[in-house]
Amino acid sequence: MVSKVNSLDQNKKIPIVFSLYYDIVMGGVEELHPFDSKKYGKVFGYISESLGIDEKQTFSPESATEDDLLMVHSKDYLVSLRNSENIAKIAEFEMLASIPNDILQEKLIKSVKYATGGTILGCKLALKYGWAMNLSGGYHHAKANEGGGFCFFADIPIGVFRTFEKNPDLSVLIVDLDAHQGNGYASIFKDDPRVSIFDVYNQDIYPHDEAAKRYIRFHYPVSSGIGDDEYTTLIASSIPEALKSAKPGLIIYIAGADIFEDDTLGGMCISANGIQKRDEIVFSNAVAYGIPVLMVSGGGYAKETATITGTSIVHILKNVVGSL
Ligand SMILES: [Zn+2]
């Protein structure tokens, strides 16, 4: 059952996972990339201020270990990240190619290792509390031997395979509502009967991965320019159908905010209200069906992203998983 948070005294922890290492700060270079690499701290700041909580009341992940990463990635792929040009390609940010690799390891790869640790921890917390949120993660383009679209590590498969170690009979439904097709985890899980994929994405944008589309069980490609009414009606009708059919023991929800109308990459036309409505539909269905849910961040590249995500999370905490 999903537990309700009824009051938040100072000793109470809530299953929000955040690390000060999530933000990527590289002496201003990061400002030149369309990805707001400091959105994680901004989202946490918004939530903590709105709810009057501090870091001690949330959960701080460990960095993913080499063993964690090797659960999914090949040794060769991990070694390839010691090359700055390879990192620049995955980040789609050429300037990184000329930065010494040690600096990229410390300033960038370290962040995504903590984000991956956050998804591992988030899976555990979701099963314990009924819900959890990792304020980073959702790197859904990372494959076993190949990164892409700013995704270095496949945090969701790594978190899920770690979870299977203690819960071998668990079934997982990935609900991917980021604007982009989630091709990375799809190519890793493939036909694994324990994992089902629900994906609503803009078919007109990256990555157009036809091979990975075969593994999507609940498949809803949409077109550029889709607006609130059509989008939320689709989500509201299709999520309950998927839950009834897949009967998961854990939902992993990729809450990409790049469906926002002013996002530079997503191409969709969803308002801030529409994003909140979407998140509410996913969480209220998880509560109604009694299925633990872990939300991970996914994409979101507009300057308003942190406020939109923070507002939606506070709404869910106050009105869906319980009153604060
Ligand atoms: Zn995206």
Coordinates of C-alpha atoms and ligand atoms in Angstrom, one line a residue:
M1 CA 0.0 0.0 0.0
V2 CA 1.1 3.6 -0.6
S3 CA 1.6 5.2 2.8
K4 CA 0.3 8.7 3.4
V5 CA 2.4 11.5 4.8
N6 CA 0.1 13.2 7.2
S7 CA 2.4 15.4 9.1
L8 CA 6.0 16.4 8.8
D9 CA 7.7 16.8 12.1
Q10 CA 11.4 17.6 12.1
N11 CA 12.4 14.0 12.7
K12 CA 10.4 12.6 9.9
K13 CA 12.1 11.6 6.7
I14 CA 10.3 11.7 3.3
P15 CA 11.5 9.5 0.4
I16 CA 13.0 12.2 -1.7
V17 CA 16.5 11.4 -3.0
F18 CA 18.8 14.3 -3.6
S19 CA 22.6 14.9 -3.6
L20 CA 24.5 18.1 -3.6
Y21 CA 26.6 16.3 -6.3
Y22 CA 23.7 16.2 -8.8
D23 CA 24.3 19.7 -10.2
I24 CA 27.0 19.8 -12.9
V25 CA 29.1 22.9 -12.4
M26 CA 32.1 23.4 -14.6
G27 CA 33.3 27.0 -14.2
G28 CA 30.5 28.4 -16.4
V29 CA 31.1 26.1 -19.4
E30 CA 27.8 24.3 -18.5
E31 CA 25.8 27.5 -19.1
L32 CA 26.5 27.2 -22.9
H33 CA 24.6 23.8 -23.1
P34 CA 20.8 23.8 -23.5
F35 CA 20.5 21.4 -20.6
D36 CA 20.1 23.3 -17.3
S37 CA 22.7 21.3 -15.4
K38 CA 21.8 23.0 -12.1
K39 CA 18.1 22.3 -12.2
Y40 CA 18.4 19.6 -9.5
G41 CA 19.5 21.9 -6.8
K42 CA 16.9 24.4 -7.8
V43 CA 14.2 21.8 -7.6
F44 CA 15.4 20.7 -4.2
G45 CA 15.6 24.4 -3.1
Y46 CA 12.0 25.0 -4.2
I47 CA 10.7 21.9 -2.5
S48 CA 12.6 22.4 0.8
E49 CA 11.5 26.1 0.9
S50 CA 7.8 25.3 0.1
L51 CA 7.6 22.5 2.7
G52 CA 10.0 23.8 5.3
I53 CA 12.3 20.7 5.2
D54 CA 16.0 20.4 5.1
E55 CA 18.5 17.8 3.6
K56 CA 18.5 15.7 6.8
Q57 CA 14.8 15.0 6.2
T58 CA 15.5 13.6 2.7
F59 CA 17.8 10.8 1.5
S60 CA 21.3 11.2 0.1
P61 CA 22.5 8.5 -2.2
E62 CA 25.9 6.9 -2.5
S63 CA 27.7 7.1 -5.8
A64 CA 27.0 4.1 -8.0
T65 CA 30.0 1.7 -7.8
E66 CA 31.9 0.1 -10.6
D67 CA 30.1 -3.1 -9.8
D68 CA 26.8 -1.3 -10.1
L69 CA 27.7 0.1 -13.5
L70 CA 29.0 -3.3 -14.7
M71 CA 25.6 -4.9 -14.0
V72 CA 24.5 -3.3 -17.3
H73 CA 27.5 -1.7 -19.0
S74 CA 30.5 -3.3 -20.6
K75 CA 34.0 -2.7 -19.3
D76 CA 34.9 -1.4 -22.7
Y77 CA 32.2 1.3 -22.6
L78 CA 33.3 2.4 -19.1
V79 CA 36.9 2.7 -20.3
S80 CA 35.7 4.7 -23.3
L81 CA 34.5 7.4 -20.9
R82 CA 38.1 8.1 -20.0
N83 CA 38.2 9.9 -23.4
S84 CA 36.9 13.5 -23.4
E85 CA 35.9 13.3 -27.1
N86 CA 33.6 10.4 -26.3
I87 CA 32.1 12.3 -23.4
A88 CA 31.5 15.3 -25.7
K89 CA 29.7 13.1 -28.2
I90 CA 27.4 11.7 -25.6
A91 CA 26.7 15.1 -24.1
E92 CA 26.2 16.6 -27.6
F93 CA 28.5 19.4 -26.4
E94 CA 31.7 19.7 -28.5
M95 CA 33.4 22.1 -26.1
L96 CA 33.9 19.2 -23.6
A97 CA 36.3 17.4 -26.0
S98 CA 39.0 19.9 -25.2
I99 CA 38.6 19.6 -21.4
P100 CA 41.0 17.3 -19.6
N101 CA 39.3 14.0 -18.8
D102 CA 40.1 14.2 -15.0
I103 CA 38.1 17.4 -14.8
L104 CA 35.2 15.8 -16.7
Q105 CA 35.3 12.8 -14.3
E106 CA 35.2 15.0 -11.3
K107 CA 32.6 17.6 -12.5
L108 CA 30.3 15.6 -14.8
I109 CA 30.7 11.8 -14.5
K110 CA 30.7 12.0 -10.8
S111 CA 27.3 13.7 -10.9
V112 CA 25.8 11.0 -13.1
K113 CA 27.2 8.3 -10.9
Y114 CA 25.4 9.9 -7.9
A115 CA 22.3 10.2 -10.0
T116 CA 22.5 6.4 -10.7
G117 CA 23.1 5.7 -7.0
G118 CA 19.9 7.8 -6.5
T119 CA 17.8 5.6 -8.7
I120 CA 19.2 2.5 -7.0
L121 CA 18.2 3.9 -3.6
G122 CA 14.9 5.3 -4.9
C123 CA 13.8 1.8 -6.0
K124 CA 14.4 0.6 -2.4
L125 CA 12.6 3.5 -0.8
A126 CA 9.6 3.2 -3.2
L127 CA 9.1 -0.4 -2.1
K128 CA 9.4 0.6 1.6
Y129 CA 7.4 3.8 1.6
G130 CA 5.1 3.2 -1.3
W131 CA 6.5 6.1 -3.3
A132 CA 9.8 7.9 -3.8
M133 CA 11.3 10.5 -6.0
N134 CA 14.9 10.8 -7.3
L135 CA 15.4 14.4 -8.2
S136 CA 17.8 13.3 -10.9
G137 CA 18.1 10.1 -13.0
G138 CA 15.9 8.9 -15.9
Y139 CA 18.9 8.7 -18.3
H140 CA 16.8 6.8 -20.8
H141 CA 19.0 6.9 -23.9
A142 CA 22.0 5.1 -22.3
K143 CA 22.6 1.6 -23.7
A144 CA 24.9 -1.2 -22.5
N145 CA 27.7 -0.2 -24.9
E146 CA 26.8 3.2 -26.0
G147 CA 25.7 6.5 -24.4
G148 CA 23.7 9.3 -26.1
G149 CA 21.5 12.3 -25.7
F150 CA 23.3 13.3 -22.5
C151 CA 22.8 9.9 -21.0
F152 CA 26.0 8.2 -19.7
F153 CA 24.6 5.4 -17.4
A154 CA 21.4 3.4 -17.7
D155 CA 20.3 4.3 -14.1
I156 CA 16.9 2.6 -14.5
P157 CA 18.1 -0.9 -15.6
I158 CA 20.9 -0.7 -12.9
G159 CA 18.4 0.2 -10.2
V160 CA 16.0 -2.5 -11.4
F161 CA 18.6 -5.3 -11.6
R162 CA 19.8 -4.4 -8.1
T163 CA 16.2 -4.5 -6.9
F164 CA 15.7 -7.9 -8.6
E165 CA 18.5 -9.3 -6.4
K166 CA 16.4 -9.1 -3.3
N167 CA 13.0 -9.2 -5.1
P168 CA 13.4 -11.8 -7.8
D169 CA 9.7 -12.1 -8.5
L170 CA 9.0 -8.4 -8.8
S171 CA 7.4 -7.1 -12.0
V172 CA 8.3 -3.6 -13.1
L173 CA 6.4 -1.1 -15.3
I174 CA 8.4 1.8 -16.7
V175 CA 6.1 4.7 -17.4
D176 CA 8.2 7.0 -19.7
L177 CA 6.5 10.4 -20.2
D178 CA 9.6 12.3 -21.2
A179 CA 9.2 14.0 -24.6
H180 CA 11.8 11.6 -26.1
Q181 CA 11.5 7.9 -26.9
G182 CA 13.2 5.8 -24.1
N183 CA 15.4 3.7 -26.3
G184 CA 18.3 3.0 -23.9
Y185 CA 16.5 0.9 -21.2
A186 CA 14.3 -0.7 -23.9
S187 CA 17.4 -2.0 -25.7
I188 CA 18.7 -3.4 -22.4
F189 CA 15.6 -5.1 -21.0
K190 CA 14.4 -6.2 -24.5
D191 CA 11.9 -9.0 -24.0
D192 CA 12.6 -9.5 -20.3
P193 CA 9.3 -10.7 -19.0
R194 CA 9.7 -9.0 -15.7
V195 CA 9.7 -5.5 -17.2
S196 CA 7.0 -3.8 -19.3
I197 CA 7.4 -0.4 -21.0
F198 CA 4.8 2.3 -21.4
D199 CA 6.1 5.1 -23.5
V200 CA 4.4 8.3 -24.7
Y201 CA 6.9 10.4 -26.8
N202 CA 7.1 12.8 -29.6
Q203 CA 7.8 10.7 -32.7
D204 CA 9.1 13.7 -34.7
I205 CA 12.3 14.2 -32.6
Y206 CA 15.4 12.2 -31.5
P207 CA 16.1 9.3 -31.2
H208 CA 13.9 7.6 -33.9
D209 CA 15.2 4.2 -32.6
E210 CA 13.1 1.7 -34.6
A211 CA 14.8 -1.3 -33.1
A212 CA 14.0 -0.2 -29.6
K213 CA 10.4 0.5 -30.4
R214 CA 9.8 -3.2 -30.7
Y215 CA 10.1 -3.6 -26.9
I216 CA 7.5 -1.0 -26.0
R217 CA 4.4 -2.8 -24.8
F218 CA 2.1 0.2 -24.3
H219 CA 3.2 2.4 -27.2
Y220 CA 1.8 5.9 -27.8
P221 CA 3.9 8.0 -30.2
V222 CA 2.4 11.5 -30.5
S223 CA 3.2 14.4 -32.8
S224 CA 4.9 17.8 -32.3
G225 CA 2.5 20.4 -31.1
I226 CA 0.3 18.2 -29.1
G227 CA -1.6 20.2 -26.4
D228 CA -2.9 19.7 -22.9
D229 CA -6.4 18.3 -23.6
E230 CA -5.3 15.6 -26.1
Y231 CA -2.2 14.7 -24.0
T232 CA -3.8 14.5 -20.6
T233 CA -6.9 12.6 -22.0
L234 CA -4.5 10.1 -23.5
I235 CA -2.6 9.6 -20.2
A236 CA -5.7 9.5 -18.1
S237 CA -7.2 6.7 -20.2
S238 CA -4.1 4.7 -21.0
I239 CA -2.4 4.5 -17.6
P240 CA -5.2 2.6 -15.8
E241 CA -5.4 0.2 -18.7
A242 CA -1.6 -0.5 -18.5
L243 CA -1.7 -1.0 -14.7
K244 CA -4.6 -3.4 -15.0
S245 CA -2.9 -5.4 -17.8
A246 CA 0.7 -5.4 -16.5
K247 CA -0.1 -5.6 -12.8
P248 CA 3.4 -4.3 -11.8
G249 CA 4.9 -4.5 -8.3
L250 CA 6.8 -1.3 -9.0
I251 CA 6.3 1.6 -11.3
I252 CA 9.3 3.7 -12.4
Y253 CA 8.0 7.0 -13.7
I254 CA 10.2 9.2 -15.9
A255 CA 8.7 12.6 -15.4
G256 CA 10.6 14.5 -18.1
A257 CA 9.5 18.1 -18.1
D258 CA 10.7 18.6 -21.7
I259 CA 7.1 18.2 -22.9
F260 CA 6.7 21.9 -21.8
E261 CA 5.6 24.3 -24.5
D262 CA 8.7 26.5 -24.2
D263 CA 11.2 23.7 -24.1
T264 CA 13.8 24.0 -26.8
L265 CA 14.0 20.3 -27.6
G266 CA 10.7 18.5 -26.8
G267 CA 8.5 20.1 -29.6
M268 CA 5.4 19.5 -27.6
C269 CA 2.9 22.2 -26.3
I270 CA 2.1 21.2 -22.8
S271 CA 1.5 24.0 -20.2
A272 CA 2.9 24.0 -16.7
N273 CA -0.6 23.0 -15.5
G274 CA -0.7 20.2 -18.0
I275 CA 2.6 18.8 -16.6
Q276 CA 1.2 19.0 -13.1
K277 CA -2.0 17.2 -14.2
R278 CA 0.1 14.5 -15.9
D279 CA 2.2 13.9 -12.8
E280 CA -1.0 13.8 -10.7
I281 CA -2.6 11.2 -13.0
V282 CA 0.4 8.9 -12.7
F283 CA 0.7 9.2 -8.9
S284 CA -3.1 9.1 -8.2
N285 CA -3.3 5.9 -10.2
A286 CA -0.4 4.4 -8.4
V287 CA -2.1 5.2 -5.1
A288 CA -5.5 3.9 -6.3
Y289 CA -4.0 0.6 -7.4
G290 CA -1.7 0.3 -4.4
I291 CA 1.5 0.1 -6.5
P292 CA 4.8 1.6 -5.3
V293 CA 6.1 4.3 -7.6
L294 CA 9.5 5.8 -8.1
M295 CA 9.6 9.1 -10.0
V296 CA 12.9 10.0 -11.7
S297 CA 13.6 13.4 -13.3
G298 CA 14.3 12.8 -17.0
G299 CA 14.7 15.7 -19.4
G300 CA 13.6 19.3 -19.1
Y301 CA 15.6 22.1 -20.6
A302 CA 13.6 25.4 -20.3
K303 CA 14.6 28.0 -17.8
E304 CA 11.2 27.4 -16.1
T305 CA 11.8 23.7 -15.7
A306 CA 13.0 23.7 -12.0
T307 CA 9.9 25.8 -10.9
I308 CA 7.5 23.7 -12.9
T309 CA 8.9 20.4 -11.6
G310 CA 9.1 21.8 -8.0
T311 CA 5.5 23.0 -8.1
S312 CA 4.3 19.7 -9.4
I313 CA 6.2 17.7 -6.7
V314 CA 4.9 19.8 -3.9
H315 CA 1.3 19.4 -5.3
I316 CA 1.8 15.6 -5.3
L317 CA 3.2 15.5 -1.8
K318 CA 0.4 17.7 -0.4
N319 CA -2.6 16.3 -2.4
V320 CA -1.9 12.9 -3.7
V321 CA 0.5 10.9 -1.5
G322 CA -0.8 12.7 1.7
S323 CA -1.1 16.1 3.2
L324 CA 2.0 17.8 4.6
Ligands
ZN1 ZN 13.8 14.1 -23.2

